[in-house]
Coordinates of C-alpha atoms and ligand atoms in Angstrom, one line a residue:
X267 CA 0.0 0.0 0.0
X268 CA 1.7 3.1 -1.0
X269 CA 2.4 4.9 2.6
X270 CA 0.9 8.3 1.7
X271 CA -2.6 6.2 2.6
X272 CA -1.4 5.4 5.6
X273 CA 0.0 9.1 6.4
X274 CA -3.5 10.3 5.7
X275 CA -5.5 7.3 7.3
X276 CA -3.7 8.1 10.6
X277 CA -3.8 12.2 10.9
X278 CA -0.3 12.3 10.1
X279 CA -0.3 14.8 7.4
X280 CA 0.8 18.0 8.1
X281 CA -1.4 19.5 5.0
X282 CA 2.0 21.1 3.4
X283 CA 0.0 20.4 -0.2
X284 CA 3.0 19.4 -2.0
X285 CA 0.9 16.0 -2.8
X286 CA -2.2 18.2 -4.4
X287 CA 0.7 20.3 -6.2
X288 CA 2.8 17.1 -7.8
X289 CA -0.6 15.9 -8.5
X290 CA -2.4 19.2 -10.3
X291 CA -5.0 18.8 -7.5
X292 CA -6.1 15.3 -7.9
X293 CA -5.1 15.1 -4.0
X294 CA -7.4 17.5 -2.5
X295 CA -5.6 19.4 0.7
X296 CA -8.7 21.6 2.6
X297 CA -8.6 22.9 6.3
X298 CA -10.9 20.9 8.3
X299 CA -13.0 21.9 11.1
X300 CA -10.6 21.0 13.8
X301 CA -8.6 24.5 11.9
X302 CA -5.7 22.5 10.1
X303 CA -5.3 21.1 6.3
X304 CA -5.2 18.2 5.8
X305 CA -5.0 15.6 2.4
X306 CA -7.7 14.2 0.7
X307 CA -7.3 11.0 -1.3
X308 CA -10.6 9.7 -1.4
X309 CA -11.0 10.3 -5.4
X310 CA -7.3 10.9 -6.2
X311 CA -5.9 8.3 -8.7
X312 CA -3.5 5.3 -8.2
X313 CA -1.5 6.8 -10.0
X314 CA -1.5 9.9 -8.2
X315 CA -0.9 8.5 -5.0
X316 CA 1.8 6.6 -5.9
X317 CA 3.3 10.7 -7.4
X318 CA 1.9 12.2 -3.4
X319 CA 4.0 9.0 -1.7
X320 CA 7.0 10.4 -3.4
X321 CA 6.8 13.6 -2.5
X322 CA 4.9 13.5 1.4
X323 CA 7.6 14.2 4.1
X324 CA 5.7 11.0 6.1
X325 CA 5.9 8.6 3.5
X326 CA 8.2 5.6 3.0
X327 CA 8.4 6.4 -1.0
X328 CA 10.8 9.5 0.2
X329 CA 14.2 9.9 0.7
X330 CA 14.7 11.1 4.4
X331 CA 16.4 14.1 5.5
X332 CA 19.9 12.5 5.8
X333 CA 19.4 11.5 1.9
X334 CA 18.3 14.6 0.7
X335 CA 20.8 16.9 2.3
X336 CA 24.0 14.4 0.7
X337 CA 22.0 14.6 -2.3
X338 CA 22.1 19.1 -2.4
X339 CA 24.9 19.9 -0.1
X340 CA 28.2 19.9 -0.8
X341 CA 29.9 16.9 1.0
X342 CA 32.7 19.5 2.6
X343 CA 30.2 20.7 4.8
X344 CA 30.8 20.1 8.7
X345 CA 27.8 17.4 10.2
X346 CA 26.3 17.0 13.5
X347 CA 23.7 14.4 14.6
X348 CA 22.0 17.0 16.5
X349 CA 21.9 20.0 13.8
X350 CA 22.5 18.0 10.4
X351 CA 24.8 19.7 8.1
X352 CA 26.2 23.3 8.4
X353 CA 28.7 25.6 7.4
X354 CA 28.8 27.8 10.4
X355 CA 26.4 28.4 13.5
X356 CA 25.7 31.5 15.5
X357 CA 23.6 33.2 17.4
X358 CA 22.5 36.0 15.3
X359 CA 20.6 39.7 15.7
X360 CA 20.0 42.9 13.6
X361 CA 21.3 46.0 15.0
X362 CA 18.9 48.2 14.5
X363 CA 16.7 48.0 17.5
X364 CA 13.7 49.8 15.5
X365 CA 13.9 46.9 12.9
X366 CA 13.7 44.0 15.7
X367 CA 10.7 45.3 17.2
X368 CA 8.8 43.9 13.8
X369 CA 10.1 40.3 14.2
X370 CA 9.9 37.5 16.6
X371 CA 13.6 37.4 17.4
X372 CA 16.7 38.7 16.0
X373 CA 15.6 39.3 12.7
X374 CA 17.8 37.6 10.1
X375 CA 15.2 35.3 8.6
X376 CA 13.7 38.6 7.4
X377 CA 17.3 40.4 6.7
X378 CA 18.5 37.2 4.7
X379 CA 15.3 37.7 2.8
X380 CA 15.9 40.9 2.0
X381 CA 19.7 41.0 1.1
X382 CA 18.9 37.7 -1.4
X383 CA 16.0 40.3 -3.2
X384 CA 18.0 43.6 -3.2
X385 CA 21.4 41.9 -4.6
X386 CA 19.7 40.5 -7.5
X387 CA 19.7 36.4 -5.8
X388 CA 15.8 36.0 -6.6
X389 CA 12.6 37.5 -7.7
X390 CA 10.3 37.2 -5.0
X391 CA 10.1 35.4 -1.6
X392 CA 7.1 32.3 -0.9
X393 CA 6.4 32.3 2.5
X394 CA 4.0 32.9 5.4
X395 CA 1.8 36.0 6.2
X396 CA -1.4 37.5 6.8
X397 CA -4.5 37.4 4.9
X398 CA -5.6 34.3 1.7
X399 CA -7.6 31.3 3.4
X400 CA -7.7 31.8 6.9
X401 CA -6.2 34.6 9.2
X402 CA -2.5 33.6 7.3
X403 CA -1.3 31.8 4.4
X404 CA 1.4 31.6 2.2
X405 CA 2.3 34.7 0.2
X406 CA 4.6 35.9 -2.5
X407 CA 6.3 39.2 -1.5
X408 CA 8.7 41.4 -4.5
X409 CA 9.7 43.8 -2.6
X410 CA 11.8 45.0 0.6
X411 CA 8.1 46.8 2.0
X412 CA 6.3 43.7 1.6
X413 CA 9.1 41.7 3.0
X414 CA 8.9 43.6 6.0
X415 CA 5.4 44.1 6.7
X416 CA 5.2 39.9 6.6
X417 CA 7.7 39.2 9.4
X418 CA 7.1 37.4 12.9
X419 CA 6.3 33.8 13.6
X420 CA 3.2 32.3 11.8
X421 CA 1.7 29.3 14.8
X422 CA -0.8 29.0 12.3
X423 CA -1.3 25.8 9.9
X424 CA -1.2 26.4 5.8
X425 CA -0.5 24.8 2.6
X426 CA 1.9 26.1 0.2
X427 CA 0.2 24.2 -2.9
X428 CA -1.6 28.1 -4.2
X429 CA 1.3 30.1 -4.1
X430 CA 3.5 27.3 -5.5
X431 CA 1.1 27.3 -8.3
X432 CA 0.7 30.9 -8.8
X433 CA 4.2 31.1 -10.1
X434 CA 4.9 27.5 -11.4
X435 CA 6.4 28.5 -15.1
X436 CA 6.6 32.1 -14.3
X437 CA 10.6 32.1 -15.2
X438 CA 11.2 34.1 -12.2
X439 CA 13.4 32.8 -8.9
X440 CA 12.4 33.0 -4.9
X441 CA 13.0 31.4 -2.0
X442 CA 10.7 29.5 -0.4
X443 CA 10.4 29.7 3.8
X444 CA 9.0 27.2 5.8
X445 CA 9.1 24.4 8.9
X446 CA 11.9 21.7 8.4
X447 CA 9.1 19.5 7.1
X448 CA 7.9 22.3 4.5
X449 CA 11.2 22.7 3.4
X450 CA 11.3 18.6 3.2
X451 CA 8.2 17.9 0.7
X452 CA 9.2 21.2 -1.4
X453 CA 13.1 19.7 -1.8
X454 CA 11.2 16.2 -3.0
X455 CA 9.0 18.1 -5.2
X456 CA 11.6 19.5 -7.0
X457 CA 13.0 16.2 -7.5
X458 CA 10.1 15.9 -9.6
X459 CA 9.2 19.0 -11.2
X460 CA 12.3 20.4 -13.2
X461 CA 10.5 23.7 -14.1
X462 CA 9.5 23.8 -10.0
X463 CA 13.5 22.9 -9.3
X464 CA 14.7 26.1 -11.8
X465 CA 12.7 27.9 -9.7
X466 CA 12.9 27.3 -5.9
X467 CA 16.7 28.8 -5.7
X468 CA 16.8 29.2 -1.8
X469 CA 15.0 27.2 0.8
X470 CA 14.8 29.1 4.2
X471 CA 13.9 27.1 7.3
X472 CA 12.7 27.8 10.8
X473 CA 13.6 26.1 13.7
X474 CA 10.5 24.2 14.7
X475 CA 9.1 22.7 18.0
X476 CA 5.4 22.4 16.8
X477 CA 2.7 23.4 14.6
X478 CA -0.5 24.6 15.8
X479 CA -3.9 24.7 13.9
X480 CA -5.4 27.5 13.5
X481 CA -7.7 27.2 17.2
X482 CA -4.4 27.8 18.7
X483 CA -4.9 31.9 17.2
X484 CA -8.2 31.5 18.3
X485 CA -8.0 30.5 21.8
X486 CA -5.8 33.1 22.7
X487 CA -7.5 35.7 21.3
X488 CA -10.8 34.1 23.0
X489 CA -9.3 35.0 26.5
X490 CA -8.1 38.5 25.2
X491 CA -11.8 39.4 24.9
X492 CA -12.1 38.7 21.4
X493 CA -14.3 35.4 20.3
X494 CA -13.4 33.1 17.4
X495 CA -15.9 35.3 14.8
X496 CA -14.8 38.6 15.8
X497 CA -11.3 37.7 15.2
X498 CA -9.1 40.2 12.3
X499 CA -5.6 39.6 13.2
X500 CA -3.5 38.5 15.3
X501 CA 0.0 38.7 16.5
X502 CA 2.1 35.2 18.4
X503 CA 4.9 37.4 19.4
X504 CA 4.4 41.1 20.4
X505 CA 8.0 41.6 22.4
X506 CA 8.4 43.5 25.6
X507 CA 11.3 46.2 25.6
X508 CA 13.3 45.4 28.8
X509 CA 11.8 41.9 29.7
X510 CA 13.6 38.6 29.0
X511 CA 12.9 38.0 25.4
X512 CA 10.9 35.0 26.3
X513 CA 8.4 36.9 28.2
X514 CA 6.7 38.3 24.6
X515 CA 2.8 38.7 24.4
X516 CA 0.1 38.2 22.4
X517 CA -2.0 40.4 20.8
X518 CA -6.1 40.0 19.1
X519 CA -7.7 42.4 16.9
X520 CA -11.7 42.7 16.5
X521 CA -13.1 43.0 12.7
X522 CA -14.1 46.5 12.7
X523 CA -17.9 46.0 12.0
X524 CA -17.5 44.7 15.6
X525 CA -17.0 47.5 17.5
X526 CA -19.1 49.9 15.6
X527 CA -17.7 50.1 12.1
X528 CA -14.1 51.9 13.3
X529 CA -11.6 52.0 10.8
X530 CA -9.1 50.5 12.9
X531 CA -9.8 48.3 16.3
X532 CA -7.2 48.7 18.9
X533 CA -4.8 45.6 19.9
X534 CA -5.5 43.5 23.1
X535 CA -2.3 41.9 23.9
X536 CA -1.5 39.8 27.0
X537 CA 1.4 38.0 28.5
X538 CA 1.3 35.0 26.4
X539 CA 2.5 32.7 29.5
X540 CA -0.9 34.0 31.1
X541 CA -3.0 32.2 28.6
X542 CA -4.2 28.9 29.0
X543 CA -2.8 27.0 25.9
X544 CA 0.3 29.6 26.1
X545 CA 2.7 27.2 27.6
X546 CA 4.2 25.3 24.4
X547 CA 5.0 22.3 26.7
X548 CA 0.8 21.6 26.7
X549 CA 1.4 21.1 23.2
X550 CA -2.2 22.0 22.7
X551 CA -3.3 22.2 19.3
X552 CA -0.5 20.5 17.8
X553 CA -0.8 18.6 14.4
X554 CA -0.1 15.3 15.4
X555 CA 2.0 15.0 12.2
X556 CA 4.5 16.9 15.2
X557 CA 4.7 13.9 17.3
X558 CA 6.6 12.1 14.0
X559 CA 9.2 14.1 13.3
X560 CA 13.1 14.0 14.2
X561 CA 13.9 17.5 12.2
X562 CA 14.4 20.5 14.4
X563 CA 17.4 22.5 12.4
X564 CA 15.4 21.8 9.1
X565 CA 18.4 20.1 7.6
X566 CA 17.3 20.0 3.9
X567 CA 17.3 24.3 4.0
X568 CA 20.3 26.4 3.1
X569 CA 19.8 28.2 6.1
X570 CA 17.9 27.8 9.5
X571 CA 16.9 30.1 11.7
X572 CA 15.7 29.9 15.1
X573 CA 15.2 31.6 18.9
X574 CA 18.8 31.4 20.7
X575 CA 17.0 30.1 23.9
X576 CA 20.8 30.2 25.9
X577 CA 20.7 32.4 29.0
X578 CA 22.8 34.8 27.6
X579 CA 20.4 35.9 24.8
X580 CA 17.1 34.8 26.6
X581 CA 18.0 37.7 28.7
X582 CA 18.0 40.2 25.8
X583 CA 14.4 41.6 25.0
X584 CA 15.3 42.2 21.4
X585 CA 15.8 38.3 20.7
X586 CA 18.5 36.9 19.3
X587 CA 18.5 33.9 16.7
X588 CA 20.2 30.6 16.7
X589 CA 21.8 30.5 12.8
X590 CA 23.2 27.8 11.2
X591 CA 23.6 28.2 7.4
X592 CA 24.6 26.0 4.7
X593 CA 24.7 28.0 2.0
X594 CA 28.2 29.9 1.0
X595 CA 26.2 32.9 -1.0
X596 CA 24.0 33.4 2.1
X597 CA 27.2 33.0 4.4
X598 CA 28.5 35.8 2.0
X599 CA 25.7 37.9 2.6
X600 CA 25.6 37.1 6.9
X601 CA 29.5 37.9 6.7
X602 CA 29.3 41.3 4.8
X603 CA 26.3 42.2 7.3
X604 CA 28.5 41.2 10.1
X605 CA 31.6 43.5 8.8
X606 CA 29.4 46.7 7.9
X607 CA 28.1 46.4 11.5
X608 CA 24.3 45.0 10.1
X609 CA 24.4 42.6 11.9
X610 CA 26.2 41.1 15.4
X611 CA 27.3 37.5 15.1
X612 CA 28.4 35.6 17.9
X613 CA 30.1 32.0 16.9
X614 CA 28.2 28.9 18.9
X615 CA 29.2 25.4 18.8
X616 CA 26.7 22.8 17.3
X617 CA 26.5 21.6 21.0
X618 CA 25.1 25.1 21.7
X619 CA 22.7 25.5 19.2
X620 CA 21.1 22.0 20.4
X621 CA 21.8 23.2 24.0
X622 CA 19.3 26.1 22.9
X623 CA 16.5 23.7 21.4
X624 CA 16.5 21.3 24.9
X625 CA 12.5 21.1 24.8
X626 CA 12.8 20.4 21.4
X627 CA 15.2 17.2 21.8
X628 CA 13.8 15.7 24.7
X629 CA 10.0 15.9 22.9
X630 CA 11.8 14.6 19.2
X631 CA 14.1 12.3 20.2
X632 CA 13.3 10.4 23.5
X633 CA 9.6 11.3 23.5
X634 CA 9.4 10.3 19.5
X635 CA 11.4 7.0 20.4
X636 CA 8.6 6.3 23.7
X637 CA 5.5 7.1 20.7
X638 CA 6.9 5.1 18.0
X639 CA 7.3 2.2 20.4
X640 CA 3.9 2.6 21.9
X641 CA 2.5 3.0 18.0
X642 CA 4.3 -0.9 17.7
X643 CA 2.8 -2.3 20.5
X644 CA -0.4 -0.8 19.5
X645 CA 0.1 -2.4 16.1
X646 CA -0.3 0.6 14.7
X647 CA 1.5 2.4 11.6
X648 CA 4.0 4.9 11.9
X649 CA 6.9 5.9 9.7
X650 CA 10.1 5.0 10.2
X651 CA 11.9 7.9 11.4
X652 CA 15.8 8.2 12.4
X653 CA 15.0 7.7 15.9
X654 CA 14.5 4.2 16.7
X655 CA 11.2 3.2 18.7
X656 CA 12.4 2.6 22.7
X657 CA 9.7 2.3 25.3
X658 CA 12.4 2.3 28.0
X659 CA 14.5 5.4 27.0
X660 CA 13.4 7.2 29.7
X661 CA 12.0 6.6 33.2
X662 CA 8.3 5.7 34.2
X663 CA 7.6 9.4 35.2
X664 CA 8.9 11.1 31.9
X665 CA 7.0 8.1 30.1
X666 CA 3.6 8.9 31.8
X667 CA 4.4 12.9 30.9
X668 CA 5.8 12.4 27.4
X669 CA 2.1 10.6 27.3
X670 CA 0.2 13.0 29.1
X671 CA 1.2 15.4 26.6
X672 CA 0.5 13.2 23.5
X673 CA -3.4 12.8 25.4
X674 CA -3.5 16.8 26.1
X675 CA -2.5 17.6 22.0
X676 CA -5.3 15.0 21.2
X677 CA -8.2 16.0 23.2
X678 CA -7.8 19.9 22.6
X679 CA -8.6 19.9 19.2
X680 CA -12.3 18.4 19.3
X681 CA -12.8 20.3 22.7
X682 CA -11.8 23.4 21.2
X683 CA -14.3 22.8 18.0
X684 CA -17.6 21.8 20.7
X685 CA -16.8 25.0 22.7
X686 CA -16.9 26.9 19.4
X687 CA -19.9 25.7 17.9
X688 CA -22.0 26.5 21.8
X689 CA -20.1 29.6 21.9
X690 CA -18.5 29.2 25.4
X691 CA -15.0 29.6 26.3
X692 CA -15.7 28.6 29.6
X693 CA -16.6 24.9 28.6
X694 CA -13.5 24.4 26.7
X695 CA -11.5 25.6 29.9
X696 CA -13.6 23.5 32.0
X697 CA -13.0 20.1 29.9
X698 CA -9.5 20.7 29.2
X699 CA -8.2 21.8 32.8
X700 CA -7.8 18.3 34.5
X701 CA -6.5 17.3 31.3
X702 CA -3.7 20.2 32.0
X703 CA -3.6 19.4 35.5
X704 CA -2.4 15.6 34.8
X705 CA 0.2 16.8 33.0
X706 CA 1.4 19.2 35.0
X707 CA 1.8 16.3 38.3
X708 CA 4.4 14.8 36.0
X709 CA 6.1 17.6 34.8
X710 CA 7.6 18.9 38.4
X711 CA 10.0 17.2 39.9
X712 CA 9.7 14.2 41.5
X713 CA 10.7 14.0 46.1
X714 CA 14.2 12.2 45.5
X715 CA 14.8 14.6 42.5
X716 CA 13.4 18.0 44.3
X717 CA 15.6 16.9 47.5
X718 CA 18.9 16.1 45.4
X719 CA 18.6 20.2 44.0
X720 CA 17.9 21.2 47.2
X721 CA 21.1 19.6 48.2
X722 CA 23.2 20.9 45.9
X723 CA 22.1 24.5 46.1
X724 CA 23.6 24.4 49.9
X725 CA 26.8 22.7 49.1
X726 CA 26.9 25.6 46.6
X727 CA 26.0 28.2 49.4
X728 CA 28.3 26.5 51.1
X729 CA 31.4 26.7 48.8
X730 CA 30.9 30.0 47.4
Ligands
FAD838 C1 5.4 26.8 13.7 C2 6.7 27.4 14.2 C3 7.4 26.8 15.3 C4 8.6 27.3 15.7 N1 9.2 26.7 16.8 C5 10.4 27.1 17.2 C6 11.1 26.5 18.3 O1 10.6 25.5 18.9 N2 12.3 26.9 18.6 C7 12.9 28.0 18.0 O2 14.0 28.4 18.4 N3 12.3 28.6 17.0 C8 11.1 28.2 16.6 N4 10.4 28.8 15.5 C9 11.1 29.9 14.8 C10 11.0 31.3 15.6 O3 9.7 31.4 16.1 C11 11.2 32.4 14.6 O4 10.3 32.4 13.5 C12 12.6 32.4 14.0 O5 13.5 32.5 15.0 C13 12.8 33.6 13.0 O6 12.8 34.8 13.7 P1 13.3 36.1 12.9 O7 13.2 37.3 13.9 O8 14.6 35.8 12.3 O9 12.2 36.3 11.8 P2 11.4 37.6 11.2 O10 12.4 38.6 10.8 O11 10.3 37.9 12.1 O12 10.8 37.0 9.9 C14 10.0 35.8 9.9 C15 9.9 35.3 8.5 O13 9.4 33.9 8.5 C16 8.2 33.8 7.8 N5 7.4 32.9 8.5 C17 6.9 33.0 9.7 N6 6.2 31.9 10.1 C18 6.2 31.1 9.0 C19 5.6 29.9 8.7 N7 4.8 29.2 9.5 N8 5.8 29.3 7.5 C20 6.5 30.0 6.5 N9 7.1 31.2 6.7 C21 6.9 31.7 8.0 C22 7.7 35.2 7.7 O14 6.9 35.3 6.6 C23 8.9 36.0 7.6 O15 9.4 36.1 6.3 C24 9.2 28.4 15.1 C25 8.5 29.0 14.0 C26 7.3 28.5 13.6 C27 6.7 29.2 12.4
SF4_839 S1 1.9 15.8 4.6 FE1 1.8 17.1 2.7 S2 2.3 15.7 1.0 FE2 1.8 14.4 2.9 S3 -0.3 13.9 2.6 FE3 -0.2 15.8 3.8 S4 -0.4 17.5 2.4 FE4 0.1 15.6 1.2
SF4_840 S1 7.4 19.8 14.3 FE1 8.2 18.8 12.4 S2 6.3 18.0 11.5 FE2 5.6 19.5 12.9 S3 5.5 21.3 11.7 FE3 7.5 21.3 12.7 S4 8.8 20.4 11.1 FE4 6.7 19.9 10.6

């Protein structure tokens, strides 16, 4: 049975659309009702599915991530278990302070964007912002105004198959940005689409922990005062001048009809950390296409940026990223940044750009191993990933969290869409709290483990 079937048959496609796109829409990829796309095969051909199981980043047909990276890299980059291949990392910022107020952390994702447009490197740039299907979908942008006007982190699900098809045969160059697994099924299509591969010059990726459907928007905005059908805008990471850069907000804007046809509503912005469904460790509202994957430095993109979560930079309000490029004309560009005082650029070791992604790791390589073995002995399905399935890699008490979590992702997204349809945020809160509240008795620290760094804080006392 080709495996995209069994992708689809077990909710484990992430609705990228690069199926519907190698198959001129034969596959059907819609958002659902639960808020994220998702593939339709029902009428597609054989033949077509056999074409979607080549190019699906969950399918067996594909090469993995390893494969595809020897295949476009050259083989003298350095390699790291943790990071994939790379040419250099660092953590990364803009320095103009102005600039970084617009994006989500240090602002070279957008910078790089920029440079590649203005120095003649591409056309136009295929990536995430506001507005199409949905409060956010993918977008082309031409110019440096455009380019900055769609900045900040998208926690929002889309498909990239319309925009790719907007400018398939066009003649002109972009880059495309996306999530590792994005950046995955557009690499396999252009193994088979030439016209596609002439076009696609740069592939930009973003460090990625989850993907959220589009409830995730909603929920938040839902407890800033603003309900699901009121909803214009909204913003995942409004930063704070002079807090810890982690400490952002989030901010909900009314249509205008609802507040008495104004022009322009005002933002309603609260610490995101306040919010229920804020804390990324709930997981809520993650695709469960998330719970499969082992990429978290996108390792088939030229360059991959992310937030330098290290207590040095976590510190800093204005964000700084984690940087690892692969790509010796975007290394050009970072470099002559760096030297006309763009940009600052602080070397890390690959050990420090994992370091800065621990959350990441633990839930993509130890919690992946614990679901893919609890998939087996449920005789279920599940792609083969490069993390082998272990039901023992970690201790009972991270296993019954790493599930907790997996329960918590699950249950949020059909409790989400019954509190919509009755109109009450209160219900959802009430049926998802002791859901929450499971979780959270795993997540602190167990007696032995709380009196061990109780311990060592006074022998530190002591010796200092
Ligand atoms: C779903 C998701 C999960 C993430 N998880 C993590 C994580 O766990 N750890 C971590 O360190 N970083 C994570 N990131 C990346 C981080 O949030 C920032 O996006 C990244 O550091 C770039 O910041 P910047 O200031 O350089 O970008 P900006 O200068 O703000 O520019 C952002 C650029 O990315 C594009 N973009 C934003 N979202 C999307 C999207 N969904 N698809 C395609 N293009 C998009 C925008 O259009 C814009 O061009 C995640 C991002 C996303 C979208
Ligand atoms: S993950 Fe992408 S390619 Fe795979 S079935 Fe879903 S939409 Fe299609
Ligand atoms: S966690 Fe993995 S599967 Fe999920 S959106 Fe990010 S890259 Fe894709």
């Amino acid at each position: 049975m080709p495996t995209i079937e069994q992708v689809v048959a077990r909710d484990i496609c992430v609705g990228c659309g690069a199926c519907q796109f190698a198959t001129r829409g034969d596959i059907t990829v819609q958002r659902n009702d639960l808020g994220y796309y998702r593939a339709d095969l029902t009428t597609a051909s054989p033949q077509s599915i056999a074409t979607g199981s080549r190019v699906c980043p969950f399918a067996q047909e594909a090469p993995n991530e390893d494969a595809i990276a020897a295949e476009v890299f050259p083989a003298v980059l350095r390699e790291d278990p943790r990071t994939g291949k790379y040419l250099s990392i660092a953590a990364a910022r803009v320095t103009a302070d102005d600039y970084l107020l617009g994006s989500s952390s240090g602002g070279l994702t957008s910078w790089i964007l920029i440079q590649l447009l203005e120095t003649g490197h591409i056309d136009g740039v295929i990536h995430v912002g506001q507005g199409g299907d949905g409060l956010f979908s993918y977008r082309i942008s031409r110019s440096r105004q455009e380019l900055t006007a769609r900045r900040k982190s998208i926690y929002y699900s889309t498909s990239f198959n319309s925009a790719l098809h907007s400018v398939h045969g066009d003649g002109q160059r972009y880059a495309l940005v996306g999530v590792p697994c994005f950046i995955k099924s557009a690499r396999l299509l252009c193994r088979e689409d030439r016209t596609l591969a002439t076009q696609l010059i740069y592939f930009i990726g973003l460090v990625c922990g989850h993907l959220k459907s589009a409830a995730f928007a909603e929920l938040l905005a839902w407890q800033c005062g603003v309900g699901p059908n009121e909803l214009a805008a909204v913003d995942f990471r409004v930063k704070q001048p002079g807090e810890d850069a982690g400490r952002y907000r989030f901010g909900a804007r009314a249509k205008a009809a609802t507040v008495g046809g104004a022009d322009d509503c005002e933002w309603t912005t609260r610490p995101t950390s306040q919010l229920l469904g804020g804390n990324w460790g709930h997981g809520m509202f993650q695709l469960n296409a998330c719970n499969y994957c082992d990429d978290i430095f996108a390792e088939t993109a030229d360059v991959v940026l992310g937030d330098a979560w290290l207590p040095e930079y976590r510190a800093d309000w204005r964000g700084t990223n984690v940087l690892l490029c692969r790509n010796a004309v975007i290394q050009r560009l970072i470099d002559r940044g760096q030297a006309e005082g763009e940009l600052f650029i602080a070397p890390l070791s690959a050990a420090e750009a994992a370091q800065s992604q621990a959350g990441n790791f633990r839930h993509r390589r130890e919690g992946l191993a614990l679901r893919l073995a609890d998939d087996q002995n449920a005789g279920l399905w599940a792609p083969t990933k490069r993390v082998m399935p272990d039901a023992n890699i970690v201790g009972s008490r991270r296993r019954e969290l790493i599930r907790r979590r997996r329960e918590l992702s699950r249950a949020s997204h059909e409790l989400f869409a019954t509190a919509k349809r009755q109109g009450s945020l209160d219900l959802f809160i009430e049926r998802i709290t002791p859901l929450v509240q499971q979780y959270e008795k795993y997540n602190t620290p167990s007696l032995p483990r709380r009196l061990l760094g109780l311990a060592k804080r006074r022998i530190k006392l002591i010796l200092s």
